[in-house]
mmCIF file of C-alpha atoms in Angstrom:
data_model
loop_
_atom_site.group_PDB
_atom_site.id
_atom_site.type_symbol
_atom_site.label_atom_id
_atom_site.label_comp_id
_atom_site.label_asym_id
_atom_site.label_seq_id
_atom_site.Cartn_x
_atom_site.Cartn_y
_atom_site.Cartn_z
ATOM 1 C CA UNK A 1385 -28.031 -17.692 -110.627
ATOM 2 C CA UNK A 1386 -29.822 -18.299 -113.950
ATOM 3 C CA UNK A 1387 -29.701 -14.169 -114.254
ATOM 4 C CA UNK A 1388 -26.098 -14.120 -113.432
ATOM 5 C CA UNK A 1389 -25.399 -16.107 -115.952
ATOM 6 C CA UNK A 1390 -27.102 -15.508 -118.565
ATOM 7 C CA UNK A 1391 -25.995 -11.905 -118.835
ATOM 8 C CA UNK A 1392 -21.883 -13.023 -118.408
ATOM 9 C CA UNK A 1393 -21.454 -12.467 -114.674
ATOM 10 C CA UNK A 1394 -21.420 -16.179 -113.954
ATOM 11 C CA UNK A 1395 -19.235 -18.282 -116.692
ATOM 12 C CA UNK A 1396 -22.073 -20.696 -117.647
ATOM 13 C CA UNK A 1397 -22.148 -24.302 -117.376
ATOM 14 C CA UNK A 1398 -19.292 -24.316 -114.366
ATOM 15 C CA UNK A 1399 -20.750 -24.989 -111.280
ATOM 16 C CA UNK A 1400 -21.551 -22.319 -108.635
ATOM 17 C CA UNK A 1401 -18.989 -23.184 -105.460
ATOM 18 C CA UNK A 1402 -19.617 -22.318 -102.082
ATOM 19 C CA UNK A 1403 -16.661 -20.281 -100.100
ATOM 20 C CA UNK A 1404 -14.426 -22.905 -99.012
ATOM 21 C CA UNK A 1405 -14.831 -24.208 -95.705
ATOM 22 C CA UNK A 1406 -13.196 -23.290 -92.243
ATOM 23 C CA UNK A 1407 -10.763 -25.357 -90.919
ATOM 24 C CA UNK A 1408 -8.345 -23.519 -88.381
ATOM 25 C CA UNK A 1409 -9.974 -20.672 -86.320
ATOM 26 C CA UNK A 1410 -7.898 -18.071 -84.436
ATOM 27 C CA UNK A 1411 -10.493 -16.452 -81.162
ATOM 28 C CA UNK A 1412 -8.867 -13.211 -80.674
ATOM 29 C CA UNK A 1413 -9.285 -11.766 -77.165
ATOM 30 C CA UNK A 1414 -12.609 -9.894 -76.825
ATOM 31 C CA UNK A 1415 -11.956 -6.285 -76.293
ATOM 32 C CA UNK A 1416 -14.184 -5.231 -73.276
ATOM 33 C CA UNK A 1417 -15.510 -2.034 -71.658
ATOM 34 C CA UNK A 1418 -15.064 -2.758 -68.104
ATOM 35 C CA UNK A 1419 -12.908 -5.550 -66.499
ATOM 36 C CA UNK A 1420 -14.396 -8.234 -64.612
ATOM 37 C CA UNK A 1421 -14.060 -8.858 -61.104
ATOM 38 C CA UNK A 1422 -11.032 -8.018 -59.279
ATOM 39 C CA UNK A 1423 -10.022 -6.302 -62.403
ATOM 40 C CA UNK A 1424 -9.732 -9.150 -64.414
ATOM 41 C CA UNK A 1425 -9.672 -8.624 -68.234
ATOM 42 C CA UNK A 1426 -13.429 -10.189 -69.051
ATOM 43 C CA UNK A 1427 -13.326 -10.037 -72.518
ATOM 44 C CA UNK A 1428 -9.397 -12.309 -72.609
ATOM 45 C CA UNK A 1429 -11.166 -14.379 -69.895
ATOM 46 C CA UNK A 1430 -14.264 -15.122 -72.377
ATOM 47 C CA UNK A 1431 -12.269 -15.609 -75.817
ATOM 48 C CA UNK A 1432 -10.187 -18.061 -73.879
ATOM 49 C CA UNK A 1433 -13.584 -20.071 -73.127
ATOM 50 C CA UNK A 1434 -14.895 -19.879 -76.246
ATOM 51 C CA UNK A 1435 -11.515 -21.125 -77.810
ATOM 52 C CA UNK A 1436 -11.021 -23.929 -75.535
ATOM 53 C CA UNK A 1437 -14.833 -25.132 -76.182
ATOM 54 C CA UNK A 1438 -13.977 -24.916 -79.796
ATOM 55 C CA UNK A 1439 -11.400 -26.600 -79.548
ATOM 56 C CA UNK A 1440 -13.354 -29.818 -78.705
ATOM 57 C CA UNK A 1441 -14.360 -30.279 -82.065
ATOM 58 C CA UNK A 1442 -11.811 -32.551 -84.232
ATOM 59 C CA UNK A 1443 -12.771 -30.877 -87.424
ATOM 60 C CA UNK A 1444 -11.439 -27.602 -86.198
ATOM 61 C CA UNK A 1445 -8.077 -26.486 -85.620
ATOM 62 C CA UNK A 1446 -7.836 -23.475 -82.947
ATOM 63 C CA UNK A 1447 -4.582 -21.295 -82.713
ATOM 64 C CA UNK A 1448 -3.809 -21.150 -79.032
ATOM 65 C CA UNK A 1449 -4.543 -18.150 -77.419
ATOM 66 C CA UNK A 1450 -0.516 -17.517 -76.518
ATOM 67 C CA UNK A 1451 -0.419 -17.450 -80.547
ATOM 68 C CA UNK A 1452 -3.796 -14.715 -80.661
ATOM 69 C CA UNK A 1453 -3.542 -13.098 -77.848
ATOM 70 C CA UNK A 1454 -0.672 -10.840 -79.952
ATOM 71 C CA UNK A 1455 -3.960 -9.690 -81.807
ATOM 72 C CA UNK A 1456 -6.590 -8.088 -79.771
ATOM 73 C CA UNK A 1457 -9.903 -7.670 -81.085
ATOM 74 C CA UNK A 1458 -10.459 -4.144 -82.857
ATOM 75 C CA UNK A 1459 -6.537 -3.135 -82.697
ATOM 76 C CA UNK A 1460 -6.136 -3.897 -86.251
ATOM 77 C CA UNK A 1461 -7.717 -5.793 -89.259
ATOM 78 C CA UNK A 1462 -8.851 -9.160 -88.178
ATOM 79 C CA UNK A 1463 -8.533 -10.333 -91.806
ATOM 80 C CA UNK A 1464 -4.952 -9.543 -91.601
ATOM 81 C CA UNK A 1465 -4.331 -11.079 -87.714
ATOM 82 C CA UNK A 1466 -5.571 -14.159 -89.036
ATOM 83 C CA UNK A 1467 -3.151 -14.140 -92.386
ATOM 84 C CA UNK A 1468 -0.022 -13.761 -89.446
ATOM 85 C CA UNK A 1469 -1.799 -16.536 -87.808
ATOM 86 C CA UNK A 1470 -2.399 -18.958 -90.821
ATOM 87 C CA UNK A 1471 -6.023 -19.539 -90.150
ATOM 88 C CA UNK A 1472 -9.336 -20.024 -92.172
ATOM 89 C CA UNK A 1473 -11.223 -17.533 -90.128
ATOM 90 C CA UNK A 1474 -11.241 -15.273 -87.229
ATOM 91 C CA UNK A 1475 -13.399 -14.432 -84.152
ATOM 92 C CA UNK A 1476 -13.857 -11.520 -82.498
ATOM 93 C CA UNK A 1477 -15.564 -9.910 -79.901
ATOM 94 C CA UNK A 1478 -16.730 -7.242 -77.720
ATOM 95 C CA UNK A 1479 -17.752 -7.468 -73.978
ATOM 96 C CA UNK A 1480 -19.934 -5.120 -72.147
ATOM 97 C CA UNK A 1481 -20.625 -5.824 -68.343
ATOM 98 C CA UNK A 1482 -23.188 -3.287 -66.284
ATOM 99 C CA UNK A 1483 -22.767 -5.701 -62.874
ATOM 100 C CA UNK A 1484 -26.505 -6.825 -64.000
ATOM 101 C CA UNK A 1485 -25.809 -8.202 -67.711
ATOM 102 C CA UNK A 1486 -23.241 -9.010 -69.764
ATOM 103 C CA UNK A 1487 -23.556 -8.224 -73.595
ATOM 104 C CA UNK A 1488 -21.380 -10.088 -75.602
ATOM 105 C CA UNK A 1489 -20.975 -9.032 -79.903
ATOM 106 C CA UNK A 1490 -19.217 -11.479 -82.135
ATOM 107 C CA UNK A 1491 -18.574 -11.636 -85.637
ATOM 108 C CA UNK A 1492 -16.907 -14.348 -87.487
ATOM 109 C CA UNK A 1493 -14.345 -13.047 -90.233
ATOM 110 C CA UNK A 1494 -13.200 -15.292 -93.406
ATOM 111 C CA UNK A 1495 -9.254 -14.352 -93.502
ATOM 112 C CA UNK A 1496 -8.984 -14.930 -97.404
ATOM 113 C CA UNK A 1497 -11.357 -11.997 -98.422
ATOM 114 C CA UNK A 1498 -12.465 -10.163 -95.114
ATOM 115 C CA UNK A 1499 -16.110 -11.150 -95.580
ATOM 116 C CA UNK A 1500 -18.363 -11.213 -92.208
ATOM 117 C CA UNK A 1501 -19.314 -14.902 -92.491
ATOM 118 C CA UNK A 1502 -21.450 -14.287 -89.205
ATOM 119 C CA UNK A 1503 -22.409 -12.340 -86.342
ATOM 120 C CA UNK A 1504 -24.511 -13.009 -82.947
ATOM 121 C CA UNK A 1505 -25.932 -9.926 -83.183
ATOM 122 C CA UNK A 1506 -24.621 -8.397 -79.317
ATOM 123 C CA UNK A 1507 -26.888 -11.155 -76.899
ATOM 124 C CA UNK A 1508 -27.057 -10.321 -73.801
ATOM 125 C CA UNK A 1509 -26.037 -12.804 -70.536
ATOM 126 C CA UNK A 1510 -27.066 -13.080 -66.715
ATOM 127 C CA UNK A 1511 -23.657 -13.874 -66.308
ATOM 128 C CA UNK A 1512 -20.272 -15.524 -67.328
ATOM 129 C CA UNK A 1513 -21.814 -19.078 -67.178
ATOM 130 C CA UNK A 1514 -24.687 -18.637 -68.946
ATOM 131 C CA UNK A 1515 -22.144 -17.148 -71.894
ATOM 132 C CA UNK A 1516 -19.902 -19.790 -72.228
ATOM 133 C CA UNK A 1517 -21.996 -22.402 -73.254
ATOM 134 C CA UNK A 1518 -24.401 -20.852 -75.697
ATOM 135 C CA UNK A 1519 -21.701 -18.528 -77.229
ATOM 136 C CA UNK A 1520 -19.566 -21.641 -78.472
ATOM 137 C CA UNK A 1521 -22.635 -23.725 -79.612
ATOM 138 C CA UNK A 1522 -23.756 -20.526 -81.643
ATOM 139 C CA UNK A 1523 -20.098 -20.162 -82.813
ATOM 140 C CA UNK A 1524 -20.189 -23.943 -83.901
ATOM 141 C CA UNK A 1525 -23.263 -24.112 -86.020
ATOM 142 C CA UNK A 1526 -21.882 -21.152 -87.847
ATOM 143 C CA UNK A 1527 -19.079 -23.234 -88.461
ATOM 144 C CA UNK A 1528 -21.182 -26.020 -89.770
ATOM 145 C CA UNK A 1529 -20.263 -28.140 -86.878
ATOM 146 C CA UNK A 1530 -22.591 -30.230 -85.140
ATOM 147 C CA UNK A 1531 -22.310 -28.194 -81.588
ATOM 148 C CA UNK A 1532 -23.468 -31.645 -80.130
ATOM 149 C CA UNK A 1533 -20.554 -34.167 -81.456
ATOM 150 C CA UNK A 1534 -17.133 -33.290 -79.969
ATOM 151 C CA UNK A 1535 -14.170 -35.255 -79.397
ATOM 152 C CA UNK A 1536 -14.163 -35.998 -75.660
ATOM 153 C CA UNK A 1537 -10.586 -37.905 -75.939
ATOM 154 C CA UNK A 1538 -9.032 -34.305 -77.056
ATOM 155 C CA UNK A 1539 -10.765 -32.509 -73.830
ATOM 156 C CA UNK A 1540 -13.262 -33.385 -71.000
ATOM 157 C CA UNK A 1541 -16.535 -33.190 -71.426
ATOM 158 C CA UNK A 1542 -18.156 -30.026 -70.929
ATOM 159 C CA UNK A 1543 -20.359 -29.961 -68.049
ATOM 160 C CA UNK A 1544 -22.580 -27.142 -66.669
ATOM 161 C CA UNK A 1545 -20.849 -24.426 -64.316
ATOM 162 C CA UNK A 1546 -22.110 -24.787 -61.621
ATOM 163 C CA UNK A 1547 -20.643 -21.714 -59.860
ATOM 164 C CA UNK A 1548 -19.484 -18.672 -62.325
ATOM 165 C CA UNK A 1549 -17.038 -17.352 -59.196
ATOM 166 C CA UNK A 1550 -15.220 -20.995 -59.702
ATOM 167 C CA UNK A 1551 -15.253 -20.800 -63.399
ATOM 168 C CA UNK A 1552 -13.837 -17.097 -62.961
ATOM 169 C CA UNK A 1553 -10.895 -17.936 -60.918
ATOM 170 C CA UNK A 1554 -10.488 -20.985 -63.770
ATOM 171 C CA UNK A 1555 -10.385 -18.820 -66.322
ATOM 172 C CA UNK A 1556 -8.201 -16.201 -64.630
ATOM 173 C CA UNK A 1557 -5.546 -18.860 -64.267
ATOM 174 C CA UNK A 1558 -5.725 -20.142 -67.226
ATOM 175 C CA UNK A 1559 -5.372 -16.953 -68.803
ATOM 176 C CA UNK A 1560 -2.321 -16.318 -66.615
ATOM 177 C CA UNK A 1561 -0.479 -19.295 -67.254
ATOM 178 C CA UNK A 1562 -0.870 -18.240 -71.184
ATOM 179 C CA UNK A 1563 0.553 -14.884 -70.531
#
């Protein structure tokens, strides 16, 4: 920083501010290369999971997924999905299912200026519940949200799925009453 400014590129003596924080999130649906089960859209199945476990947090405001599911992951500029949708930031995703494993790629995208603020990298799941969980605690800290402290008056408490063929057919109905 001391470079920066010494040679103009920082004004000196004003303080160096850190991008302004996140406070509304828009999950689009997850694009995916195969659909679940049954033929159910895996990808809209998982962003809807992810949103609603974000959605715990009272720091965070999270478009419903009637609002995003307009915007499907990769069919145009996140950036400007999440302008239409008046949010901070953006997630989006890809889903890859082989019957065995379930890859899942997110990246987190600041609407203002585009910038990747984060990325998982593409992790790979045993299954549906093993994603849920892990994917929105990941998603969380890269919000700079404690992943453990959610408001349990907004939604239940999340508890472990037990069986992913329940939490399937949960999901699938949830994601058809929002259609």
């Amino acid at each position: 920083v001391l470079a920066l400014a010494s040679i103009g590129a920082i004004p000196s003596g004003e303080p160096v501010s850190a991008p302004p924080a996140v406070r509304s999130i828009a999950v689009l649906p997850f694009s995916d290369t195969r659909s679940g089960p049954g033929g159910d859209p895996l990808g809209a199945l998982l962003s809807e999971s992810v949103a609603s476990g974000l959605g715990r947090h009272r720091e965070l405001i999270v478009r419903p997924s009637t609002a995003s599911g307009k915007f499907p992951s990769g069919a145009q500029d996140a950036a400007e999905a999440g302008r239409a949708l008046q949010v901070d930031a953006v997630l989006e995703g890809r889903v890859r299912d082989d019957r065995a494993r379930m890859q899942v790629e997110l990246q987190l995208i600041r609407v203002s200026d585009g910038a990747r603020l984060w990325t998982n990298g593409g992790e790979s799941f045993g299954g549906l519940e093993y994603a849920h969980h892990d994917l929105v605690r990941k998603v969380a800290l890269a919000l700079g949200l404690d992943p453990d402290r959610t408001d349990t008056a907004r939604r239940p408490v999340d508890t472990p799925i037990r069986s992913a063929q329940a939490h399937l057919l949960y999901l699938k109905g949830r994601h058809l009453c929002n259609q």
